[in-house]
Amino acid sequence: MAVKKNTLAIKDQPKHLLGIQNLSIQEAKSILEEAKTFIKLNRSASKKSEILRGKTQINLFFEPSTRTQSSFDLAGKRLGADVMTMNVANSALKKGETLMDTAMTLNAMHPDIIVIRHQDSVAPNLLSQKVNCTVINAGDGWREHPTQALLDALTIINRKGKIEGLKIAICGDILHSRVARSNIYLMNMLGAEVNVIAPKTLMPKSIERLGVKSFTDMKKGLDGCDIVMMLRLQNERMQGSFLPSKREYYEFYGLTPEKLKFANKDALIMHPGPMNRGVEIDTKLADDINVSLVKEQVELGVAVRMACLKMYCKK
Amino acid sequence: MTEKYLINARIIDPSQEMDEKGSVVIDENGKIKAIGKNIKKNDISASAEIIDLKNNILIPGIVDMKAFVGEPGYEYKENFRTLSHAALAGGVTSIVTMPNTKPLIDNVSMVDFIIRRGRDKASVNLFPSATLTRETEGKQMTEFGLLSTKGIVGFTDVVKAVQSTETMAKIMDYALDIGVLIMQHAEDYELSKNGCINEGEVSTRLGLQGISYIAEKIIIERDLCLLGEFPCRYHINQISSKESLEVIKRNKENGLNFSVGVSINNLSLNENDIGDFKTFLKVSPPLRLEDDRLALVEGIKNGLIDVIVSDHTPEDEEGKRLPFAQAATGAIGIETLLPLALEMHHNESLPLKKIIETLTINPAKILKINKGTLKQGSDADMCVFNLDTPWVVKADLLKSKSKNTAVEERKVQGKVLMTFLNGELVFKS
C-alpha cells in the first residue's frame, strides 16, 4: 500500500461513486488510506468532526437495509452533515412517481450527497445523470455494492497488512450478489487472486470473464485461500428451483470447521451479513473471534463510508 | 399521371435475376411498362417525364415484415402519417403492421378500423396482421378465416409466444386447412422470465437477469416438430442465436417448409454495444454475442434466413429513461433498415443481391402479396439509393415520432435518394 497521500487532486475529483468498475486503482487506494484515519476517530471518545458541516446528505433507500443504512447514517452524522433518510415506503414513488422525477424533486432541495440503494441494477447511474450533487451507490440490484467491497478490503488490510498476493474465495449465491461482483473487481484490482464457489444454478454465466476461477466444489475452491468470504443465501431462492433444500446446501456449501481446513491454516472468514446461521455458515465458526472478521467488517464499514462521503462530497 | 421514363439506373431486382444498367418506363396507371437494358423506343411515349437516376441503384420498394404503428392507442409513439414518412425516407413502400395496439387487432371490426384509418392517413402500402390468439393470451385462436377475408396477411402475437403446446398444435392444424400465415415470436417465458438482455458476460457485469438462447431454441424445436405434423404456412419472426440456426438448418435439410426472419438490430449490433446502460438497445429477442451476429449473417448468405425486418418499435423517452429492468423494449429502425443492411455489403459479408432479396421479393413471397418485384405489370413501388454516400444517424433528424434509435451516431454508408409509390415520386432527399 505504498500510496502517496491525497493523490486525488481537487479539480479531478470524481463526482459519483457508482461502482468499483468505474474506480481507478489510485481512487480505491486513496479511499482506503483516508478510511484508516477515521478508524481512530470512531474509537475515540469524541467521534464528531466538522468536515461536512453545512452539507446535506439524503439516504434514499428503496430496499430495506439495516447495516448499510445505519452505517451511512452514522458516517454522515459523525462528519457533521445534516442527514435525512427517505422513507420510500410512504413516498410519492408508491404513487407512481418515477425514479427520475424523485431525483429532480430531491435535487431541487439542494442536497450535497444522495446515497441510494435500489433494487434495480444501474439505477444509481441513471439518478446521477439527473442531479447536481454527488451520488453514492449503496447497492443496486445484483450489480454493485462498492462501499461493501471497500470495507471488506480495509478489513483484510487491517488483519493481513495487504491484499496483493492473497488468495480470496467468495462462496455462495454469486448469481444474485452485488457484494460478490464488487469484491471481484476490487480484489482483482488490488492484486489478489479470486476464486468463486457456488452450485451451478447460483453461478452467473461467463463469470470467468470477470477475472476469477469458478468452482462448484468447496474443497477445490478453498485450496490455498487466505480469506473466505461467505455470502448470504436468500431464503426466497429456496422457493424457486435453484436448490433442492437448505440441508443439502449446508452439506455441500455451508462453511464448517472441517471445510475451512481446505483453506490455508491462518485463513479468515468474512460475511457481509445478515447471516443465516446453519445455512451458509456454522454458528460457532461465525462467532469465533480468532477466525471471523464479521464484527470488524461492520466497524470499519463506518470508517470507509466516512472516507467516501468526505472524498466525494462537493467542496 | 403522366408516363415516367427513368434512365441511367443500375437496376437490381432479384425477383427476375436482374442486375444491369438500364431504364424503367412507368405507365399512366403507375405500373411497370418496361424495364431493363433493352427498352424499345415504342415503349416510351413522347410526353413521358424523364428522370435521370445518374447511375444510382434502383430496387423494388422494400417490404418490411415487422413494424409497429401506434394507432390505435399509442398515437403518442407513432401514427400512420409519421410511420409513412419514416418508411418512405428509408425506401420502404410496404409494411406489415403489428396488431399489439390498444385495443388489439384481434377481431373483424378492429381490422375494418385499421384498414380505413390507414387508407386515410398512411402514404405507404399497409398489410395489417392480426393477433394469433385472443387478447394475445395464447389460449383461444382468433378468427383466421374471417380476418383473412378482411385483408389480414398474417397472424402473430408479436412479442408473445403461444406457450401451450396443445393450443399451438390446434392453431397449426386449423391454419393448415385455411391456408393462413402464422408468424411466431419464439420465446419460452418460463426460461426468459424477468430477463432483459442476453445471458452472458454483459448480464453478469450489469447484474441483470439474462435470457438464455435456449428460450428461443426450445420454442422453435417445438413448433418445427408440430409443423412436421401440420405443415401450415409458418414463419419465425426473428431469431437471434446461432443455436436457433442449427435447429433451422437441420429441419430445412429434412425438407420442412417454413420461413425465418431476423431483425436488423441483431445483424448490426451485439451485446457489447449495450455498454453501461443503454436502454435503447434493449430489444427482443436480445442482442447476443458477436459469434451469434456472424452466424446470422452467414444464415442469410446460405438461405437459412429469408427476410430482414426493421422490428420498428417506437417508444417515448419516458419509457426508456428507466432502470434497465423497467425500461421499455424495442427500437425504431424502419428508416435505417437499408443503410444498416448495406453495411453487410460494404464489409463484404453478403452479396448486394442477397441483401435486396431479403428486403423485397422474399417477404413478398412469404406474405403472398404482389410486391417486392419490378416485373412488367407490377406496381411501380421503387427505391433509388446511392450505395456509397456516407452519413451519420442522428435521432433528431429521423422522421419517426419516437426517437429511440439503437444506432444513434452510427456512421453508415448508403442513402435513399428517391422513393416511388405506384409510380409517384413520394420521397426525395
XYZ file of C-alpha atoms in Angstrom:
744
model
C 0.000 0.000 0.000
C 2.685 2.450 -0.956
C 0.343 5.249 -1.841
C 1.015 8.911 -1.980
C -1.472 10.589 0.249
C -4.226 12.613 -1.324
C -3.458 11.558 -4.855
C -6.835 12.929 -5.828
C -6.427 16.490 -6.934
C -9.478 18.587 -6.176
C -10.084 19.541 -9.783
C -10.137 15.920 -10.893
C -12.383 14.953 -8.061
C -14.692 12.204 -9.282
C -18.285 13.149 -8.916
C -20.014 9.924 -8.043
C -19.243 6.565 -6.507
C -21.343 4.273 -8.671
C -19.311 1.109 -8.695
C -15.852 -0.384 -8.319
C -15.861 -0.879 -12.092
C -15.633 2.893 -12.582
C -12.874 3.301 -9.995
C -9.171 3.651 -10.713
C -6.618 1.899 -8.511
C -5.495 5.288 -7.196
C -9.019 6.231 -6.227
C -9.586 2.925 -4.454
C -6.306 3.169 -2.583
C -6.949 6.788 -1.592
C -10.324 5.872 -0.132
C -8.737 3.066 1.883
C -5.948 5.363 3.151
C -8.453 8.019 4.103
C -10.619 5.451 5.880
C -7.724 4.404 8.114
C -7.703 7.851 9.678
C -11.363 7.504 10.596
C -10.900 4.173 12.362
C -9.126 6.023 15.172
C -11.726 8.760 15.296
C -14.505 6.217 15.592
C -12.765 4.534 18.508
C -12.141 7.769 20.371
C -14.398 9.313 22.977
C -15.468 12.269 20.862
C -16.423 10.994 17.458
C -17.645 14.187 15.890
C -15.811 16.028 13.156
C -16.718 19.131 11.209
C -15.631 18.069 7.749
C -19.107 18.020 6.214
C -20.610 20.751 8.362
C -23.356 22.526 6.472
C -23.660 19.743 3.920
C -26.879 17.832 3.356
C -26.896 14.085 2.843
C -30.023 12.233 1.731
C -30.220 8.490 2.172
C -32.614 7.175 -0.439
C -33.287 3.540 0.345
C -35.686 1.728 -1.955
C -34.817 -1.611 -0.420
C -34.847 -2.455 3.244
C -31.416 -2.348 4.816
C -30.206 -2.362 8.392
C -26.465 -2.171 8.473
C -25.732 -0.217 5.299
C -28.346 2.394 6.055
C -27.338 2.873 9.683
C -23.692 2.859 8.691
C -24.184 5.675 6.154
C -26.407 7.495 8.626
C -23.762 7.399 11.315
C -20.945 8.180 8.896
C -22.655 11.336 7.694
C -23.514 12.471 11.212
C -20.012 11.902 12.534
C -18.699 14.103 9.744
C -21.120 16.823 10.769
C -23.509 16.615 7.808
C -27.261 17.007 8.074
C -28.558 13.563 7.275
C -32.053 12.803 6.115
C -33.267 9.288 5.459
C -36.110 8.989 2.981
C -38.812 6.583 3.907
C -39.574 5.359 0.428
C -42.466 3.177 1.510
C -44.540 6.311 2.214
C -43.229 8.472 -0.572
C -44.596 9.503 -3.946
C -42.812 6.548 -5.531
C -45.646 4.435 -4.253
C -47.983 6.788 -6.086
C -46.327 6.079 -9.409
C -43.682 8.784 -9.471
C -40.647 7.608 -11.398
C -37.118 7.469 -10.085
C -36.227 10.351 -12.380
C -38.978 12.595 -11.035
C -37.984 11.796 -7.473
C -34.430 12.678 -8.414
C -35.494 16.052 -9.763
C -37.616 16.755 -6.693
C -34.811 15.949 -4.296
C -32.336 17.847 -6.428
C -34.423 20.983 -6.060
C -33.745 20.827 -2.304
C -30.009 21.237 -2.957
C -28.597 18.178 -1.293
C -24.833 17.657 -1.488
C -24.892 13.892 -1.416
C -27.505 11.291 -2.254
C -26.840 7.788 -1.022
C -29.017 5.395 -2.979
C -29.943 1.762 -2.531
C -32.188 0.409 -5.299
C -33.493 -2.997 -6.297
C -32.785 -2.347 -9.991
C -29.280 -2.687 -11.352
C -27.825 0.527 -12.770
C -30.466 2.755 -11.099
C -27.806 4.935 -9.362
C -26.150 5.675 -12.720
C -29.477 6.875 -14.044
C -30.033 9.025 -10.956
C -26.568 10.545 -11.270
C -27.436 11.914 -14.705
C -30.283 13.973 -13.328
C -28.892 15.549 -10.173
C -26.224 18.132 -9.456
C -24.950 16.506 -6.314
C -22.774 13.514 -5.587
C -24.410 10.106 -5.880
C -23.093 7.226 -3.814
C -24.259 3.729 -4.629
C -25.271 1.808 -1.533
C -26.155 -1.269 -3.573
C -28.073 -1.650 -6.830
C -29.804 -4.863 -7.828
C -27.267 -7.601 -8.393
C -24.720 -5.230 -9.852
C -22.537 -3.398 -7.360
C -22.122 -2.553 -3.710
C -18.904 -0.566 -3.810
C -18.706 0.547 -0.178
C -19.130 -3.049 0.991
C -16.187 -4.155 -1.143
C -14.101 -1.232 0.114
C -14.854 -2.053 3.740
C -14.013 -5.681 3.069
C -10.700 -4.598 1.584
C -9.965 -2.380 4.566
C -10.779 -5.234 6.950
C -8.407 -7.556 5.127
C -5.635 -4.952 5.062
C -6.154 -4.340 8.757
C -5.576 -8.012 9.553
C -3.265 -9.233 6.829
C -1.414 -5.998 6.139
C -2.025 -6.217 2.407
C -4.239 -7.608 -0.318
C -1.717 -8.086 -3.061
C -0.777 -11.735 -3.438
C -3.591 -13.071 -1.286
C -5.984 -15.711 -2.488
C -9.611 -14.935 -1.747
C -12.574 -17.260 -2.045
C -16.123 -15.923 -2.439
C -18.705 -18.617 -1.728
C -22.449 -18.885 -2.041
C -25.116 -17.204 -4.105
C -22.836 -15.420 -6.585
C -25.634 -15.014 -9.151
C -27.741 -12.643 -7.102
C -24.888 -10.967 -5.241
C -23.764 -7.396 -5.804
C -21.291 -7.877 -2.959
C -19.604 -10.666 -4.895
C -19.320 -8.596 -8.060
C -17.894 -5.514 -6.362
C -15.456 -7.657 -4.428
C -14.332 -9.483 -7.556
C -13.484 -6.163 -9.221
C -11.811 -4.634 -6.188
C -9.779 -7.636 -5.034
C -8.586 -8.208 -8.579
C -7.659 -4.564 -8.879
C -5.678 -4.679 -5.634
C -3.734 -7.719 -6.778
C -5.483 -10.661 -5.139
C -6.402 -13.903 -6.829
C -10.142 -14.617 -6.612
C -11.973 -17.939 -6.588
C -15.750 -18.066 -6.684
C -17.548 -21.129 -5.372
C -21.237 -21.830 -5.901
C -23.647 -24.503 -7.045
C -24.110 -24.282 -10.808
C -27.590 -22.775 -10.519
C -26.264 -19.843 -8.480
C -23.217 -19.176 -10.660
C -23.590 -16.387 -13.258
C -22.803 -17.150 -16.899
C -19.324 -16.257 -18.154
C -18.175 -15.286 -14.643
C -14.592 -16.243 -15.559
C -14.574 -13.256 -17.900
C -14.522 -11.085 -14.775
C -11.112 -12.499 -13.962
C -11.897 -15.254 -11.490
C -11.695 -19.014 -11.315
C -15.007 -20.701 -10.678
C -15.603 -23.866 -8.688
C -18.569 -25.940 -7.667
C -16.542 -27.856 -5.109
C -15.584 -26.207 -1.807
C -12.547 -28.433 -1.383
C -11.002 -27.357 -4.666
C -12.166 -23.769 -4.458
C -10.853 -23.149 -0.945
C -7.473 -24.709 -1.616
C -4.741 -22.258 -0.623
C -7.119 -19.422 0.221
C -6.268 -16.762 2.805
C -9.723 -15.232 3.020
C -13.091 -16.980 2.813
C -15.987 -14.633 2.095
C -19.347 -16.234 2.651
C -22.456 -14.753 1.060
C -25.946 -14.764 2.411
C -28.221 -17.337 0.879
C -31.504 -15.559 0.406
C -34.252 -17.785 1.692
C -36.568 -16.820 -1.147
C -34.194 -18.640 -3.501
C -35.220 -21.843 -1.801
C -38.756 -21.492 -3.092
C -37.607 -21.481 -6.699
C -35.788 -24.270 -8.403
C -32.306 -23.050 -7.623
C -31.603 -25.560 -4.874
C -33.213 -28.710 -3.547
C -33.086 -27.810 0.157
C -31.273 -25.877 2.866
C -29.996 -29.134 4.270
C -28.359 -30.124 1.014
C -26.901 -26.648 0.560
C -25.364 -26.721 4.038
C -23.965 -30.170 3.378
C -22.038 -29.062 0.288
C -21.577 -25.304 0.644
C -22.083 -24.435 4.311
C -18.825 -23.328 5.901
C -17.897 -25.675 8.734
C -14.630 -26.077 10.674
C -13.974 -29.172 8.534
C -14.399 -27.346 5.239
C -12.350 -24.401 6.495
C -9.404 -26.802 6.749
C -9.269 -26.905 2.940
C -8.131 -23.282 3.072
C -4.834 -22.009 4.437
C -4.129 -22.590 8.121
C -4.474 -18.920 9.017
C -7.453 -18.297 6.778
C -10.009 -15.748 7.967
C -13.764 -15.694 7.410
C -15.878 -12.766 6.294
C -19.593 -12.279 5.788
C -21.445 -9.151 4.621
C -24.414 -10.039 6.819
C -27.076 -10.679 7.754
C -26.058 -14.287 8.356
C -28.177 -17.393 8.088
C -26.579 -19.466 10.781
C -26.677 -23.117 9.954
C -27.401 -22.462 6.281
C -24.244 -20.968 4.847
C -22.096 -20.906 7.949
C -21.658 -22.916 11.113
C -22.858 -20.806 14.020
C -19.790 -21.354 16.244
C -17.450 -20.559 13.404
C -19.281 -17.294 12.744
C -18.677 -16.183 16.332
C -15.094 -17.407 16.648
C -13.126 -14.181 17.050
C -9.927 -15.948 16.054
C -11.128 -16.575 12.515
C -14.251 -14.472 11.947
C -13.942 -10.834 10.867
C -17.665 -10.177 10.818
C -17.731 -7.632 13.666
C -14.684 -5.837 12.338
C -16.358 -5.526 8.943
C -19.254 -3.687 10.491
C -16.948 -1.421 12.499
C -14.748 -0.500 9.551
C -17.804 -0.021 7.387
C -18.495 3.279 9.125
C -14.917 4.448 8.557
C -14.994 3.535 4.867
C -18.285 5.331 4.355
C -16.940 8.412 6.124
C -13.987 8.372 3.756
C -16.264 8.056 0.733
C -18.548 10.852 1.892
C -15.599 13.113 2.550
C -13.833 12.418 -0.706
C -16.837 12.542 -2.993
C -18.750 15.423 -1.456
C -18.506 18.661 -3.423
C -16.258 21.078 -1.609
C -50.474 10.960 -64.122
C -48.049 11.183 -66.997
C -45.782 8.393 -68.069
C -42.331 8.363 -66.475
C -39.059 7.338 -68.017
C -36.308 6.668 -65.502
C -32.914 6.480 -67.173
C -29.340 5.661 -66.189
C -30.153 3.310 -63.326
C -28.407 0.221 -62.057
C -31.456 -1.963 -61.630
C -31.254 -4.733 -59.055
C -34.379 -6.869 -58.976
C -33.721 -10.338 -57.562
C -37.260 -11.438 -58.483
C -36.193 -11.544 -62.120
C -32.481 -12.146 -61.542
C -31.756 -8.671 -62.829
C -28.666 -6.609 -62.066
C -27.978 -4.354 -65.032
C -27.657 -0.782 -66.219
C -30.917 0.242 -67.775
C -34.132 2.220 -67.648
C -37.683 1.886 -66.391
C -40.867 3.020 -68.050
C -43.863 3.625 -65.799
C -47.259 3.872 -67.424
C -50.107 6.269 -66.579
C -51.511 3.784 -64.068
C -48.315 3.610 -62.059
C -47.345 0.168 -63.311
C -44.066 -1.019 -64.747
C -44.423 -0.866 -68.526
C -40.892 -1.863 -69.420
C -37.650 -2.417 -67.530
C -34.035 -3.272 -68.218
C -31.326 -2.546 -70.703
C -33.369 -3.267 -73.804
C -36.157 -0.730 -73.675
C -37.813 -0.354 -77.062
C -38.406 3.111 -78.489
C -42.104 2.477 -78.914
C -42.469 1.714 -75.204
C -41.896 5.366 -74.427
C -44.476 7.982 -75.244
C -43.237 11.364 -76.409
C -44.788 13.144 -73.421
C -43.020 10.953 -70.794
C -41.340 12.749 -67.936
C -37.663 11.833 -67.978
C -35.848 11.372 -64.671
C -32.094 10.817 -64.761
C -31.048 8.471 -61.920
C -27.367 9.183 -62.547
C -26.200 5.612 -62.208
C -27.677 5.169 -58.741
C -29.243 1.876 -57.764
C -32.922 1.202 -58.299
C -34.609 -1.647 -56.427
C -38.196 -2.691 -55.756
C -39.673 -0.811 -52.792
C -38.680 -2.536 -49.555
C -41.216 -4.806 -47.854
C -40.822 -4.591 -44.073
C -42.450 -7.585 -42.425
C -42.456 -6.188 -38.916
C -43.208 -2.657 -37.820
C -45.335 -1.187 -35.093
C -47.653 1.695 -35.802
C -49.055 3.378 -32.706
C -52.631 3.501 -33.949
C -54.868 2.865 -32.219
C -53.927 3.560 -28.616
C -50.313 4.633 -28.818
C -50.555 7.657 -31.106
C -48.025 9.442 -28.919
C -45.407 6.923 -30.025
C -46.173 6.766 -33.739
C -49.085 7.239 -36.129
C -49.803 6.279 -39.721
C -48.574 9.590 -41.037
C -45.245 9.629 -39.159
C -44.642 5.956 -39.842
C -45.262 6.553 -43.548
C -42.771 9.416 -43.643
C -40.140 7.363 -41.869
C -40.767 4.372 -44.127
C -40.571 6.310 -47.384
C -37.387 8.039 -46.231
C -35.977 4.559 -45.757
C -37.116 3.249 -49.132
C -39.823 1.098 -47.557
C -43.089 1.049 -49.524
C -44.903 -1.904 -47.943
C -45.274 -2.554 -44.246
C -46.742 -5.393 -42.252
C -48.154 -3.631 -39.197
C -48.213 -5.375 -35.848
C -51.503 -5.971 -34.034
C -50.365 -5.274 -30.458
C -52.125 -1.930 -30.377
C -54.688 -0.791 -27.823
C -57.195 -2.256 -28.387
C -55.568 -5.229 -30.057
C -56.281 -6.113 -33.669
C -57.966 -9.406 -32.884
C -61.454 -9.003 -34.328
C -63.126 -8.045 -37.570
C -64.267 -4.570 -36.533
C -60.759 -3.591 -35.497
C -59.454 -4.749 -38.861
C -62.040 -2.597 -40.608
C -60.955 0.343 -38.475
C -57.249 -0.031 -39.122
C -57.693 -0.511 -42.846
C -59.912 2.554 -43.167
C -57.672 4.641 -40.953
C -54.609 3.502 -42.855
C -56.204 4.351 -46.173
C -56.962 7.877 -44.948
C -53.722 8.654 -43.178
C -50.949 6.462 -44.496
C -48.971 7.035 -47.665
C -47.460 3.552 -47.936
C -48.927 0.126 -48.631
C -50.131 -1.323 -45.374
C -50.567 -5.024 -44.787
C -52.041 -5.453 -41.334
C -51.506 -8.560 -39.283
C -53.871 -9.712 -36.549
C -53.177 -11.431 -33.284
C -52.717 -15.171 -33.276
C -54.789 -15.605 -30.137
C -57.496 -13.531 -28.499
C -56.052 -10.810 -26.267
C -52.659 -12.400 -27.103
C -53.323 -14.675 -24.160
C -52.168 -17.768 -26.000
C -55.409 -19.635 -25.363
C -58.089 -19.072 -27.985
C -57.164 -18.668 -31.655
C -58.564 -15.640 -33.458
C -60.974 -15.893 -36.412
C -58.346 -16.733 -39.011
C -60.824 -17.242 -41.798
C -62.929 -14.132 -41.273
C -59.944 -11.926 -40.578
C -58.091 -13.016 -43.723
C -61.065 -12.203 -45.903
C -60.911 -8.692 -44.423
C -57.308 -8.315 -45.572
C -55.132 -9.724 -42.810
C -51.885 -11.153 -44.229
C -50.599 -12.976 -41.183
C -51.199 -13.824 -37.546
C -48.816 -13.085 -34.717
C -48.843 -12.329 -31.018
C -45.811 -10.095 -31.757
C -43.851 -10.174 -28.503
C -45.552 -13.215 -27.070
C -45.309 -16.845 -27.983
C -48.085 -19.360 -27.562
C -46.771 -21.306 -24.585
C -49.243 -24.158 -24.618
C -48.190 -26.933 -26.965
C -51.757 -28.107 -27.249
C -53.022 -24.687 -28.358
C -50.166 -24.333 -30.811
C -50.927 -27.732 -32.323
C -54.572 -26.766 -32.785
C -53.626 -23.410 -34.308
C -51.313 -25.029 -36.826
C -53.783 -27.742 -37.708
C -56.537 -25.187 -38.292
C -54.244 -22.755 -40.128
C -53.131 -25.560 -42.442
C -56.673 -26.101 -43.579
C -57.469 -22.478 -44.398
C -54.004 -21.541 -45.582
C -53.155 -18.585 -43.341
C -49.666 -17.498 -42.340
C -48.586 -17.996 -38.725
C -45.807 -15.662 -37.571
C -44.315 -16.880 -34.322
C -42.298 -14.954 -31.747
C -40.124 -17.740 -30.390
C -39.633 -17.335 -26.661
C -40.281 -19.657 -23.760
C -41.482 -17.393 -20.959
C -40.524 -19.606 -18.104
C -36.956 -19.536 -19.334
C -36.925 -15.845 -20.183
C -38.842 -14.641 -17.127
C -37.658 -11.194 -15.939
C -34.842 -11.336 -18.457
C -33.861 -8.198 -20.279
C -30.607 -8.915 -22.125
C -28.603 -11.886 -23.347
C -27.464 -14.242 -20.614
C -23.688 -13.920 -20.608
C -20.826 -11.691 -19.633
C -22.761 -8.441 -20.033
C -25.720 -9.617 -17.964
C -23.285 -10.842 -15.324
C -21.477 -7.489 -15.234
C -24.615 -5.398 -15.210
C -26.276 -7.650 -12.652
C -29.303 -8.159 -14.862
C -31.392 -11.258 -15.369
C -30.282 -12.801 -18.634
C -32.265 -14.534 -21.368
C -30.699 -17.781 -22.484
C -30.665 -18.736 -26.146
C -32.486 -21.877 -25.027
C -35.691 -19.838 -24.537
C -35.776 -19.226 -28.291
C -34.427 -22.565 -29.412
C -36.884 -24.674 -27.470
C -39.965 -22.966 -28.996
C -38.504 -23.311 -32.487
C -37.804 -27.005 -31.826
C -41.343 -27.496 -30.571
C -43.022 -25.622 -33.394
C -41.000 -27.332 -36.101
C -41.848 -30.668 -34.543
C -45.533 -29.715 -34.785
C -45.003 -28.387 -38.294
C -43.972 -31.869 -39.372
C -47.489 -32.985 -38.406
C -49.363 -29.868 -39.518
C -47.464 -28.334 -42.430
C -49.115 -24.904 -42.391
C -47.576 -21.633 -43.583
C -45.197 -20.967 -40.711
C -42.778 -18.098 -40.219
C -40.442 -17.349 -37.315
C -40.472 -13.583 -36.836
C -36.946 -13.077 -35.576
C -34.151 -15.305 -34.457
C -31.121 -14.182 -32.502
C -28.690 -17.014 -31.876
C -26.532 -19.489 -33.718
C -28.106 -22.312 -31.745
C -31.506 -21.495 -33.291
C -29.886 -21.576 -36.713
C -28.662 -25.114 -36.134
C -32.229 -26.244 -35.469
C -33.436 -24.403 -38.553
C -30.702 -25.911 -40.702
C -31.477 -29.437 -39.588
C -35.193 -29.020 -40.252
C -34.792 -27.306 -43.594
C -32.448 -30.083 -44.657
C -35.087 -32.576 -43.653
C -37.408 -30.952 -46.167
C -39.619 -28.997 -43.795
C -41.083 -25.884 -45.390
C -41.064 -22.676 -43.334
C -39.505 -19.225 -43.360
C -37.310 -17.286 -40.968
C -36.760 -13.612 -40.251
C -34.102 -11.627 -38.448
C -34.123 -8.093 -37.124
C -31.612 -5.618 -38.472
C -30.731 -4.945 -34.812
C -29.387 -8.462 -34.359
C -27.411 -8.131 -37.598
C -25.745 -4.838 -36.812
C -25.234 -4.855 -33.044
C -24.105 -7.243 -30.336
C -24.457 -7.320 -26.556
C -21.272 -5.348 -26.017
C -22.887 -2.320 -27.632
C -25.177 -2.053 -24.599
C -22.218 -0.600 -22.711
C -23.081 0.612 -19.252
C -26.783 1.008 -19.564
C -28.037 1.991 -22.982
C -31.677 1.033 -22.615
C -32.232 1.996 -26.253
C -30.511 -1.287 -27.047
C -32.940 -3.324 -25.009
C -34.688 -5.264 -27.759
C -36.485 -8.568 -28.110
C -35.046 -11.024 -28.933
C -31.976 -9.648 -27.170
C -28.690 -8.708 -28.802
C -26.317 -11.604 -28.335
C -22.653 -12.351 -28.918
C -20.600 -11.312 -31.914
C -20.422 -15.023 -32.773
C -24.196 -15.090 -32.986
C -24.285 -11.977 -35.142
C -21.790 -13.500 -37.548
C -23.774 -16.734 -37.653
C -26.942 -14.804 -38.516
C -25.193 -13.034 -41.387
C -23.962 -16.413 -42.583
C -27.524 -17.713 -42.197
C -28.734 -15.121 -44.682
C -25.937 -15.990 -47.060
C -26.792 -19.670 -47.177
C -30.541 -19.135 -47.304
C -31.466 -20.316 -43.812
C -32.812 -16.856 -43.067
C -35.249 -15.455 -45.605
C -36.024 -11.908 -44.538
C -34.568 -8.946 -42.696
C -37.067 -6.836 -40.772
C -36.715 -3.455 -39.104
C -38.643 -4.551 -35.996
C -39.565 -0.885 -35.817
C -40.762 -0.353 -32.232
C -41.263 3.300 -31.321
C -41.069 4.097 -27.608
C -41.105 7.502 -25.968
C -38.378 8.940 -23.735
C -40.252 8.163 -20.518
C -40.425 4.512 -21.414
C -36.692 4.322 -21.963
C -35.301 6.606 -19.246
C -35.793 3.996 -16.569
C -33.586 1.436 -14.893
C -32.785 -1.270 -17.434
C -35.123 -3.878 -15.994
C -38.092 -1.492 -16.127
C -37.292 0.191 -19.437
C -39.452 -0.426 -22.490
C -38.239 -2.948 -25.049
C -37.619 -2.098 -28.693
C -36.023 0.373 -31.072
C -37.153 2.291 -34.114
C -35.490 1.206 -37.326
C -37.555 1.492 -40.480
C -35.602 4.488 -41.749
C -32.192 2.953 -41.071
C -33.047 -0.556 -42.271
C -31.482 -0.249 -45.719
C -28.269 1.607 -44.789
C -27.596 -0.851 -41.959
C -28.286 -3.782 -44.266
C -25.870 -2.286 -46.794
C -23.101 -2.460 -44.182
C -23.024 -6.184 -44.862
C -22.291 -5.412 -48.496
C -19.633 -2.842 -47.668
C -17.838 -5.158 -45.279
C -18.085 -7.903 -47.869
C -20.038 -10.356 -45.777
C -23.051 -10.539 -48.131
C -23.607 -10.015 -51.846
C -25.727 -6.969 -52.609
C -28.288 -9.041 -54.484
C -28.819 -11.258 -51.441
C -29.447 -8.262 -49.212
C -32.004 -6.804 -51.639
C -33.683 -10.196 -51.962
C -34.280 -10.445 -48.205
C -35.800 -6.969 -48.212
C -38.061 -7.281 -51.252
C -39.138 -10.455 -53.027
C -38.592 -12.867 -50.126
C -41.015 -11.183 -47.721
C -43.493 -10.630 -50.569
C -43.447 -14.342 -51.407
C -43.917 -15.372 -47.780
C -46.821 -12.961 -47.414
C -48.200 -13.922 -50.839
C -48.516 -10.284 -51.823
C -47.846 -8.845 -55.234
C -44.952 -6.628 -54.142
C -41.179 -6.706 -53.990
C -40.764 -7.057 -57.731
C -40.387 -4.802 -60.762
C -41.567 -7.303 -63.325
C -43.581 -5.863 -66.166
C -47.090 -5.077 -64.983
C -46.208 -4.757 -61.276
C -46.926 -1.642 -59.206
C -44.089 0.804 -59.656
C -43.035 0.840 -55.967
C -39.346 1.597 -56.100
C -36.426 2.821 -54.083
C -33.451 4.649 -55.546
C -30.307 4.874 -53.439
C -26.686 5.783 -53.656
C -24.636 2.859 -52.472
C -21.722 4.849 -51.133
C -22.958 8.161 -49.697
C -21.768 8.324 -46.083
C -23.935 9.839 -43.364
C -24.325 9.776 -39.608
C -27.516 8.630 -37.904
C -28.969 11.376 -35.716
C -32.150 10.563 -33.841
C -33.404 14.132 -34.082
C -33.304 14.032 -37.861
C -35.188 10.757 -38.179
C -38.800 11.092 -39.167
C -40.349 8.735 -36.650
C -42.363 10.315 -33.896
C -40.263 8.448 -31.332
C -36.513 8.820 -31.299
C -35.414 5.573 -29.695
C -32.907 4.509 -32.307
C -30.401 1.836 -31.342
C -27.799 3.235 -33.726
C -27.503 6.879 -32.694
C -24.309 8.462 -34.069
C -23.560 5.421 -36.188
C -21.679 6.121 -39.380
C -23.423 4.410 -42.260
C -22.868 4.257 -45.974
C -25.707 4.282 -48.493
C -28.503 6.791 -48.719
C -32.022 6.638 -50.091
C -32.461 9.345 -52.740
C -35.964 8.725 -54.038
C -38.917 6.544 -53.239
C -41.726 5.877 -55.686
C -45.136 4.555 -54.773
C -47.380 3.448 -57.645
C -45.165 5.445 -59.957
C -45.430 8.664 -57.971
C -42.305 10.231 -56.532
C -43.242 10.330 -52.839
C -39.863 10.922 -51.256
C -36.802 12.798 -52.440
C -33.815 13.539 -50.224
